Amino acid sequence: MKIASWNVNSLKVRLPQLTQWLADARPEVLALQETKLEDAKFPVDELAAAGYRVVYSGQKTYNGVAILARDELTDVVTDIPDLDDPQRRILAATIGHLRVVDLYVVNGKAVGDEKYAYKLDWLAKVREFLARELERHPNLVVLGDFNICPDDRDVYDPVAWGEDILCSPPERAALKAITGLGLHDSFRLFQSDAGHFSWWDYRQAAFRRNMGLRIDLILIGEALKSAATAAAIDREPRRWERPSDHTPVTLELDI
DNA sequence: ATGGTTGTCCCACAA
């Protein structure tokens, strides 16, 4: 089965690209970020017509997460116990034997900004939530827009980027604390080269010049590691008309 | 350092 994550940067604008990609890639599960839609405006019928059930936690203008699946989604969580947060950034659901947690990690704006402090606090509390999820659900998948480059291979120009936002040591340490729970960056189980990216800035023809970052990740629990058979980044939708600045990332699981 | 682009919403703000 194929599992995927895609930051669509407005589902209202990107619905045609989404339905096209679903028809092409046919994932069993797809986690979306930055839907930017109130729940009342979520395109339930359009996605049902495409063959998908949906759960979502949205808000107007900013943030918003959703999970699409061919099978039933149960045990849905939209908030974590120790984080009283109006921003809609986390969504968990059980699909068959899998527990899926969709994350839209805080961007943080700049190192030292108040949004950066919020990011690090958010990540610490999410880590605690994931530790508890992993106890209850060994078959855990944590995927989404992490807004952190795991290491320098995931940055087009690591020297120029330095320790700026998305690459600062505290952010990378926060990600390491999460993977340290026993969650593997599935892409790196199959590909160790630098230069594979999931996001390119809209400006400066960054996609054409492959000036990107790999910030969209699919983490899997130890119990799922032997079931993983392939991981990829599908750059095709980034070439389409009116693309998101992110492109889908995928993982094949033999379960 | 600044600016470049896109999305949302009405004018900056977020990314």
Short mmCIF file of C-alpha atoms (C1' of nucleotides) in Angstrom, two decimals:
data_model
loop_
_atom_site.label_atom_id
_atom_site.label_comp_id
_atom_site.label_asym_id
_atom_site.label_seq_id
_atom_site.Cartn_x
_atom_site.Cartn_y
_atom_site.Cartn_z
CA MET A 1 0.00 0.00 0.00
CA LYS A 2 1.07 3.53 -0.76
CA ILE A 3 1.04 6.22 1.94
CA ALA A 4 1.68 9.85 1.05
CA SER A 5 1.92 13.38 2.39
CA TRP A 6 1.37 16.66 0.54
CA ASN A 7 1.30 20.27 1.66
CA VAL A 8 -1.21 21.60 -0.89
CA ASN A 9 -1.02 25.30 0.14
CA SER A 10 -4.79 25.91 -0.15
CA LEU A 11 -7.06 23.00 -0.97
CA LYS A 12 -9.55 25.39 -2.57
CA VAL A 13 -6.99 26.32 -5.23
CA ARG A 14 -5.38 22.88 -5.45
CA LEU A 15 -8.42 20.56 -5.61
CA PRO A 16 -7.99 19.91 -9.37
CA GLN A 17 -4.31 19.04 -8.88
CA LEU A 18 -5.21 16.86 -5.89
CA THR A 19 -7.85 14.83 -7.73
CA GLN A 20 -5.49 14.44 -10.70
CA TRP A 21 -2.72 13.18 -8.43
CA LEU A 22 -5.06 10.78 -6.61
CA ALA A 23 -6.08 9.31 -9.97
CA ASP A 24 -2.44 8.98 -11.06
CA ALA A 25 -0.81 7.79 -7.84
CA ARG A 26 -3.75 6.00 -6.18
CA PRO A 27 -2.43 6.14 -2.59
CA GLU A 28 -4.30 4.21 0.13
CA VAL A 29 -3.66 7.05 2.57
CA LEU A 30 -2.82 10.72 1.94
CA ALA A 31 -2.10 13.32 4.64
CA LEU A 32 -2.65 16.94 3.61
CA GLN A 33 -1.36 20.14 5.18
CA GLU A 34 -2.22 23.81 4.70
CA THR A 35 -5.75 23.12 3.52
CA LYS A 36 -6.67 26.67 4.66
CA LEU A 37 -10.35 25.67 4.73
CA GLU A 38 -13.00 25.84 7.41
CA ASP A 39 -14.47 22.37 8.06
CA ALA A 40 -17.83 23.43 6.58
CA LYS A 41 -16.08 24.10 3.26
CA PHE A 42 -14.11 20.84 3.05
CA PRO A 43 -14.71 19.16 -0.35
CA VAL A 44 -16.11 15.91 1.10
CA ASP A 45 -18.26 15.06 -1.93
CA GLU A 46 -15.54 15.68 -4.50
CA LEU A 47 -13.13 13.41 -2.64
CA ALA A 48 -15.80 10.74 -2.10
CA ALA A 49 -16.29 10.77 -5.87
CA ALA A 50 -12.54 10.18 -6.19
CA GLY A 51 -12.88 7.16 -3.89
CA TYR A 52 -11.68 8.60 -0.60
CA ARG A 53 -13.06 8.96 2.90
CA VAL A 54 -11.83 12.02 4.76
CA VAL A 55 -11.23 13.45 8.20
CA TYR A 56 -10.14 17.03 8.62
CA SER A 57 -9.34 19.75 11.10
CA GLY A 58 -9.31 23.12 9.42
CA GLN A 59 -9.48 26.84 9.92
CA LYS A 60 -9.88 29.87 7.70
CA THR A 61 -6.84 31.31 5.87
CA TYR A 62 -4.10 29.47 7.78
CA ASN A 63 -2.98 25.91 8.60
CA GLY A 64 -5.48 23.05 8.34
CA VAL A 65 -4.80 19.30 8.10
CA ALA A 66 -6.72 16.38 6.59
CA ILE A 67 -6.32 12.65 6.07
CA LEU A 68 -7.76 10.88 3.02
CA ALA A 69 -8.08 7.09 2.98
CA ARG A 70 -9.74 4.40 0.91
CA ASP A 71 -10.72 2.56 4.12
CA GLU A 72 -12.51 3.70 7.26
CA LEU A 73 -10.84 6.26 9.53
CA THR A 74 -11.48 5.85 13.27
CA ASP A 75 -10.27 7.06 16.68
CA VAL A 76 -9.72 10.59 15.35
CA VAL A 77 -7.72 13.10 17.43
CA THR A 78 -7.50 16.80 16.52
CA ASP A 79 -5.88 18.17 19.68
CA ILE A 80 -3.22 16.87 22.03
CA PRO A 81 -3.76 16.95 25.80
CA ASP A 82 -1.00 19.37 26.88
CA LEU A 83 -1.30 21.81 24.01
CA ASP A 84 -4.15 24.32 24.05
CA ASP A 85 -3.68 25.58 20.51
CA PRO A 86 -6.24 27.17 18.20
CA GLN A 87 -3.96 26.50 15.20
CA ARG A 88 -5.09 23.39 13.31
CA ARG A 89 -1.81 21.52 12.83
CA ILE A 90 -2.28 17.94 14.04
CA LEU A 91 -4.66 15.14 13.10
CA ALA A 92 -4.49 11.46 14.05
CA ALA A 93 -6.60 8.55 12.83
CA THR A 94 -6.53 4.76 12.73
CA ILE A 95 -6.83 3.11 9.30
CA GLY A 96 -6.83 -0.69 9.34
CA HIS A 97 -3.71 -1.81 11.21
CA LEU A 98 -2.05 1.59 10.93
CA ARG A 99 -2.09 4.57 13.28
CA VAL A 100 -1.48 7.74 11.24
CA VAL A 101 -0.49 11.12 12.66
CA ASP A 102 -0.54 14.07 10.24
CA LEU A 103 1.59 17.06 11.29
CA TYR A 104 1.85 20.59 9.95
CA VAL A 105 4.84 21.70 11.98
CA VAL A 106 5.13 25.41 12.82
CA ASN A 107 7.38 27.27 10.35
CA GLY A 108 8.92 29.53 13.00
CA LYS A 109 9.69 32.51 10.73
CA ALA A 110 13.25 33.17 12.00
CA VAL A 111 15.55 31.92 14.74
CA GLY A 112 14.77 33.93 17.87
CA ASP A 113 11.33 35.07 16.70
CA GLU A 114 8.39 34.42 19.05
CA LYS A 115 7.08 32.00 16.42
CA TYR A 116 10.37 30.11 16.73
CA ALA A 117 9.81 29.69 20.47
CA TYR A 118 6.27 28.49 19.73
CA LYS A 119 7.72 26.01 17.22
CA LEU A 120 10.14 24.46 19.72
CA ASP A 121 7.47 24.27 22.43
CA TRP A 122 5.00 22.74 19.94
CA LEU A 123 7.55 20.12 18.88
CA ALA A 124 8.33 19.17 22.50
CA LYS A 125 4.65 18.64 23.26
CA VAL A 126 4.09 16.72 20.02
CA ARG A 127 6.99 14.46 20.98
CA GLU A 128 5.28 13.60 24.27
CA PHE A 129 2.05 12.86 22.39
CA LEU A 130 3.89 10.64 19.91
CA ALA A 131 5.60 8.73 22.72
CA ARG A 132 2.16 7.83 24.09
CA GLU A 133 0.79 7.02 20.64
CA LEU A 134 3.72 4.68 20.00
CA GLU A 135 3.01 2.78 23.24
CA ARG A 136 -0.57 2.13 22.12
CA HIS A 137 0.10 1.74 18.39
CA PRO A 138 3.40 0.13 17.32
CA ASN A 139 2.35 0.45 13.65
CA LEU A 140 2.72 4.21 13.80
CA VAL A 141 3.21 6.50 10.79
CA VAL A 142 3.97 10.17 11.49
CA LEU A 143 3.99 12.24 8.34
CA GLY A 144 3.59 15.77 7.12
CA ASP A 145 5.32 19.07 6.59
CA PHE A 146 7.96 19.08 9.33
CA ASN A 147 9.43 22.49 8.39
CA ILE A 148 12.84 21.09 9.41
CA CYS A 149 15.64 19.83 7.15
CA PRO A 150 16.93 16.68 8.91
CA ASP A 151 20.54 17.27 7.79
CA ASP A 152 22.67 19.11 5.25
CA ARG A 153 21.89 16.59 2.49
CA ASP A 154 18.36 17.97 2.61
CA VAL A 155 19.40 21.55 1.77
CA TYR A 156 20.35 22.81 -1.71
CA ASP A 157 23.06 25.12 -0.37
CA PRO A 158 23.82 24.19 3.25
CA VAL A 159 26.65 26.72 3.50
CA ALA A 160 24.44 29.64 2.45
CA TRP A 161 21.52 28.41 4.54
CA GLY A 162 23.76 27.90 7.58
CA GLU A 163 21.88 27.62 10.85
CA ASP A 164 18.91 29.71 9.72
CA ILE A 165 15.28 28.77 10.26
CA LEU A 166 14.45 25.15 9.25
CA CYS A 167 18.11 24.16 9.78
CA SER A 168 18.99 25.52 13.22
CA PRO A 169 20.53 23.06 15.71
CA PRO A 170 17.61 23.32 18.19
CA GLU A 171 15.12 22.47 15.43
CA ARG A 172 17.22 19.54 14.28
CA ALA A 173 17.59 18.40 17.90
CA ALA A 174 13.78 18.55 18.30
CA LEU A 175 13.39 16.35 15.21
CA LYS A 176 16.07 13.97 16.53
CA ALA A 177 14.16 13.75 19.81
CA ILE A 178 11.13 12.60 17.82
CA THR A 179 13.00 10.10 15.64
CA GLY A 180 14.75 8.99 18.82
CA LEU A 181 11.43 7.54 19.99
CA GLY A 182 12.03 4.85 17.37
CA LEU A 183 10.61 6.59 14.30
CA HIS A 184 12.60 6.23 11.10
CA ASP A 185 12.82 8.82 8.30
CA SER A 186 11.57 6.35 5.68
CA PHE A 187 13.11 8.20 2.71
CA ARG A 188 16.57 7.61 4.18
CA LEU A 189 15.98 3.85 4.38
CA PHE A 190 16.22 3.86 0.57
CA GLN A 191 18.18 6.94 -0.49
CA SER A 192 21.29 8.39 1.12
CA ASP A 193 22.23 10.98 -1.54
CA ALA A 194 21.96 14.72 -1.13
CA GLY A 195 19.82 16.85 -3.43
CA HIS A 196 16.37 15.24 -3.08
CA PHE A 197 13.85 17.93 -2.17
CA SER A 198 10.11 18.21 -1.46
CA TRP A 199 9.76 22.02 -1.39
CA TRP A 200 11.01 24.79 -3.66
CA ASP A 201 10.35 28.49 -3.18
CA TYR A 202 7.98 30.06 -5.72
CA ARG A 203 10.58 32.80 -6.28
CA GLN A 204 13.76 32.91 -8.35
CA ALA A 205 12.77 29.89 -10.49
CA ALA A 206 13.86 27.76 -7.56
CA PHE A 207 12.23 24.57 -8.84
CA ARG A 208 13.85 24.77 -12.26
CA ARG A 209 17.22 25.31 -10.55
CA ASN A 210 16.50 22.58 -7.94
CA MET A 211 17.05 25.08 -5.14
CA GLY A 212 14.94 23.20 -2.62
CA LEU A 213 14.67 21.59 0.77
CA ARG A 214 13.49 18.20 1.97
CA ILE A 215 11.11 19.12 4.78
CA ASP A 216 8.17 16.76 4.07
CA LEU A 217 8.78 13.48 5.85
CA ILE A 218 7.17 10.10 6.49
CA LEU A 219 8.39 8.62 9.77
CA ILE A 220 7.61 5.00 10.61
CA GLY A 221 7.82 3.03 13.84
CA GLU A 222 10.33 0.22 14.24
CA ALA A 223 7.52 -2.33 13.81
CA LEU A 224 6.87 -1.06 10.27
CA LYS A 225 10.49 -0.82 9.17
CA SER A 226 10.67 -4.29 7.61
CA ALA A 227 7.38 -3.64 5.75
CA ALA A 228 8.74 -0.57 3.93
CA THR A 229 9.64 -1.42 0.33
CA ALA A 230 10.14 1.97 -1.40
CA ALA A 231 10.13 5.70 -0.69
CA ALA A 232 9.98 8.51 -3.21
CA ILE A 233 9.37 12.17 -3.88
CA ASP A 234 6.98 12.71 -6.79
CA ARG A 235 8.15 15.94 -8.45
CA GLU A 236 5.57 15.71 -11.24
CA PRO A 237 2.82 17.84 -9.63
CA ARG A 238 5.37 20.64 -9.10
CA ARG A 239 5.61 20.91 -12.91
CA TRP A 240 1.84 21.33 -13.37
CA GLU A 241 -0.05 24.59 -13.81
CA ARG A 242 -0.50 26.57 -10.60
CA PRO A 243 1.42 24.14 -8.36
CA SER A 244 1.79 24.02 -4.60
CA ASP A 245 5.29 24.98 -3.49
CA HIS A 246 5.50 21.43 -2.00
CA THR A 247 5.27 18.15 -3.90
CA PRO A 248 3.96 14.78 -2.64
CA VAL A 249 6.23 12.36 -0.79
CA THR A 250 5.35 8.66 -0.76
CA LEU A 251 6.10 5.39 0.99
CA GLU A 252 5.22 1.84 -0.05
CA LEU A 253 4.39 -0.55 2.78
CA ASP A 254 4.00 -4.28 2.24
CA ILE A 255 1.17 -4.89 4.70
"C1'" DA B 1 20.49 42.38 3.92
"C1'" DT B 2 16.96 42.60 0.51
"C1'" DG B 3 13.89 40.81 -2.60
"C1'" DG B 4 11.57 37.75 -5.20
"C1'" DT B 5 6.09 34.73 -5.50
"C1'" DT B 6 1.75 32.75 -4.01
"C1'" DG B 7 -2.58 32.53 -1.13
"C1'" DT B 8 -5.95 34.84 1.62
"C1'" DC B 9 -8.32 38.82 2.21
"C1'" DC B 10 -8.55 43.89 1.81
"C1'" DC B 11 -4.26 45.11 3.21
"C1'" DA B 12 -0.68 43.23 5.19
"C1'" DC B 13 0.71 38.72 6.79
"C1'" DA B 14 2.37 33.99 6.39
"C1'" DA B 15 5.30 31.00 4.07
#
